[in-house]
JSON list of C-alpha atoms in Angstrom, two decimals:
[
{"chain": "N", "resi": 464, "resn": "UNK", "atom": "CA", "xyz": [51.83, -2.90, -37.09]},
{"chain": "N", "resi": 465, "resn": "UNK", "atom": "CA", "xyz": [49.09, -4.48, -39.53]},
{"chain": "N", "resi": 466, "resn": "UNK", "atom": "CA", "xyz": [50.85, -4.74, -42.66]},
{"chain": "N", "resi": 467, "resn": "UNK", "atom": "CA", "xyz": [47.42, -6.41, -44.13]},
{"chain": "N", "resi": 468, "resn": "UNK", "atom": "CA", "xyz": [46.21, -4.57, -47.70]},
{"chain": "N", "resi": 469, "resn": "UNK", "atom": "CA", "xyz": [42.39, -4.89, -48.74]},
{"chain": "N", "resi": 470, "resn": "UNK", "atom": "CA", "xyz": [42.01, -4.21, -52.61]},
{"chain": "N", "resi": 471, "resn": "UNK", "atom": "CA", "xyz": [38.42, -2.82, -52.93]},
{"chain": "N", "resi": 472, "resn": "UNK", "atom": "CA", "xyz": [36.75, -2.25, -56.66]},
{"chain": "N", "resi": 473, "resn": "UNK", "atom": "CA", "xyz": [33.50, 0.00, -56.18]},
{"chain": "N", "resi": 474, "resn": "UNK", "atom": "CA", "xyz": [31.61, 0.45, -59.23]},
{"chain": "N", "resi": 475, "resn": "UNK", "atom": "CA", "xyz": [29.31, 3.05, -58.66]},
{"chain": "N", "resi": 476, "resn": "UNK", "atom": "CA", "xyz": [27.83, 6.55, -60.80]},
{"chain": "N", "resi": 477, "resn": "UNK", "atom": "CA", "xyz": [29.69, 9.80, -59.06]},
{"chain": "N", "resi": 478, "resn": "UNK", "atom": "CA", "xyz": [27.54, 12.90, -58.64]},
{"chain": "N", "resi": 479, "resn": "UNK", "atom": "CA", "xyz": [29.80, 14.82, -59.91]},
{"chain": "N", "resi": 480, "resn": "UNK", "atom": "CA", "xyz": [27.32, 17.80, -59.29]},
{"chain": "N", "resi": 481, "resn": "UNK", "atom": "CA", "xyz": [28.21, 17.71, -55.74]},
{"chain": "N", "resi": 482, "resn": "UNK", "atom": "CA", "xyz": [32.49, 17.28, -56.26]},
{"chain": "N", "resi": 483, "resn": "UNK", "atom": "CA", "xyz": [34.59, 19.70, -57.17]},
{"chain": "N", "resi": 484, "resn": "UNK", "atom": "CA", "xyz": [33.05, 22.51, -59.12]},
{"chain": "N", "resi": 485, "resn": "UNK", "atom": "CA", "xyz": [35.72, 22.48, -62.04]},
{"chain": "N", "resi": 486, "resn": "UNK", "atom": "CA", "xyz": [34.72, 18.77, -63.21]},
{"chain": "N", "resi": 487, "resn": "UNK", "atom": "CA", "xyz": [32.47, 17.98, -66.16]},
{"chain": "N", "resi": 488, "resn": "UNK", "atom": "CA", "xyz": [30.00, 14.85, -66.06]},
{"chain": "N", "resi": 489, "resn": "UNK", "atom": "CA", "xyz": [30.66, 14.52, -69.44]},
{"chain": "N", "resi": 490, "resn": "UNK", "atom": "CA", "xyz": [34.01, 13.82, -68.96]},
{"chain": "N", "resi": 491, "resn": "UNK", "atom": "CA", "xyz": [35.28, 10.20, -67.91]},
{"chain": "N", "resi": 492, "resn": "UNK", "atom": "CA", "xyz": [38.33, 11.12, -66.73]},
{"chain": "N", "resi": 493, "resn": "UNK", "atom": "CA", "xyz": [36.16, 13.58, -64.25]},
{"chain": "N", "resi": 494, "resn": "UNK", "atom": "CA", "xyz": [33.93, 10.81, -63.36]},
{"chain": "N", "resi": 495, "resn": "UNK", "atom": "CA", "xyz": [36.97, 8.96, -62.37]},
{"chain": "N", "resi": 496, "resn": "UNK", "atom": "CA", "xyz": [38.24, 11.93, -60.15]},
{"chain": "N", "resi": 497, "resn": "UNK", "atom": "CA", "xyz": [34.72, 12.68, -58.10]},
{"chain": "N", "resi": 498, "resn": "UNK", "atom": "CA", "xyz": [34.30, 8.78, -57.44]},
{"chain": "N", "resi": 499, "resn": "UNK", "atom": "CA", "xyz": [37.75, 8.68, -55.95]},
{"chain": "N", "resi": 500, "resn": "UNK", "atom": "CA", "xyz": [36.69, 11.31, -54.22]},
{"chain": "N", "resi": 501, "resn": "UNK", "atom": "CA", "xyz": [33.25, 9.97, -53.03]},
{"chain": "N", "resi": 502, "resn": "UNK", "atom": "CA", "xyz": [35.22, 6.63, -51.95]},
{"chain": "N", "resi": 503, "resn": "UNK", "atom": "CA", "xyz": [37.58, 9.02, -49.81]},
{"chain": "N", "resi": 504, "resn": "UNK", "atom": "CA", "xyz": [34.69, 10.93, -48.36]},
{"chain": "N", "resi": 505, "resn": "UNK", "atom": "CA", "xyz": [33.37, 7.46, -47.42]},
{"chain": "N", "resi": 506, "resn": "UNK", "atom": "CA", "xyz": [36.18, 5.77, -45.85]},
{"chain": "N", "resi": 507, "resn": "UNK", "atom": "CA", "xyz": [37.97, 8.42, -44.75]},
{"chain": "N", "resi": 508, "resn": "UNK", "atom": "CA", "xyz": [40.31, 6.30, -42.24]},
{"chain": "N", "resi": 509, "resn": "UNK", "atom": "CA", "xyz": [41.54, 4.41, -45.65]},
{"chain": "N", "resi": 510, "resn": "UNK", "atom": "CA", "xyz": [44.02, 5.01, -48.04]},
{"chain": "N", "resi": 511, "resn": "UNK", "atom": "CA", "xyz": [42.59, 5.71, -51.19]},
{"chain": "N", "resi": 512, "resn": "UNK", "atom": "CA", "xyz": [45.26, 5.13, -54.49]},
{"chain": "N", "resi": 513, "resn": "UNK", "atom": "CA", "xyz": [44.50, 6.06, -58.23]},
{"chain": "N", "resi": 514, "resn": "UNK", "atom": "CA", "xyz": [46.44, 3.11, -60.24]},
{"chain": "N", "resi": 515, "resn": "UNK", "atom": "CA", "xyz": [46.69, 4.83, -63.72]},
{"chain": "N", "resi": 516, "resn": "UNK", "atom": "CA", "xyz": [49.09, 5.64, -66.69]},
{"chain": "N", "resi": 517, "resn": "UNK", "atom": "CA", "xyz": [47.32, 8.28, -68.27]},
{"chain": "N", "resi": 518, "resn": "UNK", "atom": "CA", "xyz": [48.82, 11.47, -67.84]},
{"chain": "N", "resi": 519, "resn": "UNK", "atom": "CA", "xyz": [45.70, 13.63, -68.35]},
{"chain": "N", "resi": 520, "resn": "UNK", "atom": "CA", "xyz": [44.43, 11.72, -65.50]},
{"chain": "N", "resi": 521, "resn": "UNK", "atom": "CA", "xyz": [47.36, 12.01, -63.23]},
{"chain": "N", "resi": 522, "resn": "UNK", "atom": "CA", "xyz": [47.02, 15.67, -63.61]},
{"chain": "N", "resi": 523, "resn": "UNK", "atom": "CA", "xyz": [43.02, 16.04, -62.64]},
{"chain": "N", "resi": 524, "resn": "UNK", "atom": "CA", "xyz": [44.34, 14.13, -59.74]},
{"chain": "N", "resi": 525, "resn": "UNK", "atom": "CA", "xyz": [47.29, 16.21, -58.70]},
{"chain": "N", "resi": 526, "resn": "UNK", "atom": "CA", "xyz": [44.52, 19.11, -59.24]},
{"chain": "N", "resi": 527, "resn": "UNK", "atom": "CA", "xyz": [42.21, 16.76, -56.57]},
{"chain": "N", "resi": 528, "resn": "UNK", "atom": "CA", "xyz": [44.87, 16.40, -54.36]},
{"chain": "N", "resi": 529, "resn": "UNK", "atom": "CA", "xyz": [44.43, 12.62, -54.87]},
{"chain": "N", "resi": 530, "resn": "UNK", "atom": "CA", "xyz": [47.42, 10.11, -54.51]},
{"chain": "N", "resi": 531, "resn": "UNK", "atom": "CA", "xyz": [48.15, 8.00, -57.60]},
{"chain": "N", "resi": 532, "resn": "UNK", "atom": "CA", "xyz": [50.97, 5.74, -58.46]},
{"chain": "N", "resi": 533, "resn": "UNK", "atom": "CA", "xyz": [51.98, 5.39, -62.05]},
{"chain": "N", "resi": 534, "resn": "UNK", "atom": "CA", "xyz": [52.05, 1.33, -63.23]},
{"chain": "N", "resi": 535, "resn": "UNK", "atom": "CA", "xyz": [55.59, -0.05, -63.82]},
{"chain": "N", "resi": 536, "resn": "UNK", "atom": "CA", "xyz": [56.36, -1.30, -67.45]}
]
């Protein structure tokens, strides 16, 4: 079993047009959600983890059906 992790940033625009009809462009938390989404669609054999604290987030992503871990204190 390959126990090997690869951390990947991608900074990239979403088009949120084309994601999930209930998010707003306007909206950085919905940005967020439609370019985890976009990175998913990409690499779909990858695991794909939203690192974040803020609970507004957390929710769009429970809505998205995205994993997220919460950051330890």
């Amino acid at each position: 079993l390959d126990k090997t992790i690869k951390i990947r940033c991608i900074s990239k625009e979403p088009d949120v047009r084309s994601s999930l009809k209930w998010l707003d462009a306007s909206i950085m938390d919905d940005r967020i959600i439609a370019s985890i989404l976009e990175v998913q669609a990409e690499y779909p054999t990858s695991r794909v983890v939203l690192i974040t604290n803020d609970n507004n987030l957390i929710n769009k992503a429970q809505a998205a059906m995205i994993e997220h871990k919460e950051i330890e204190n």
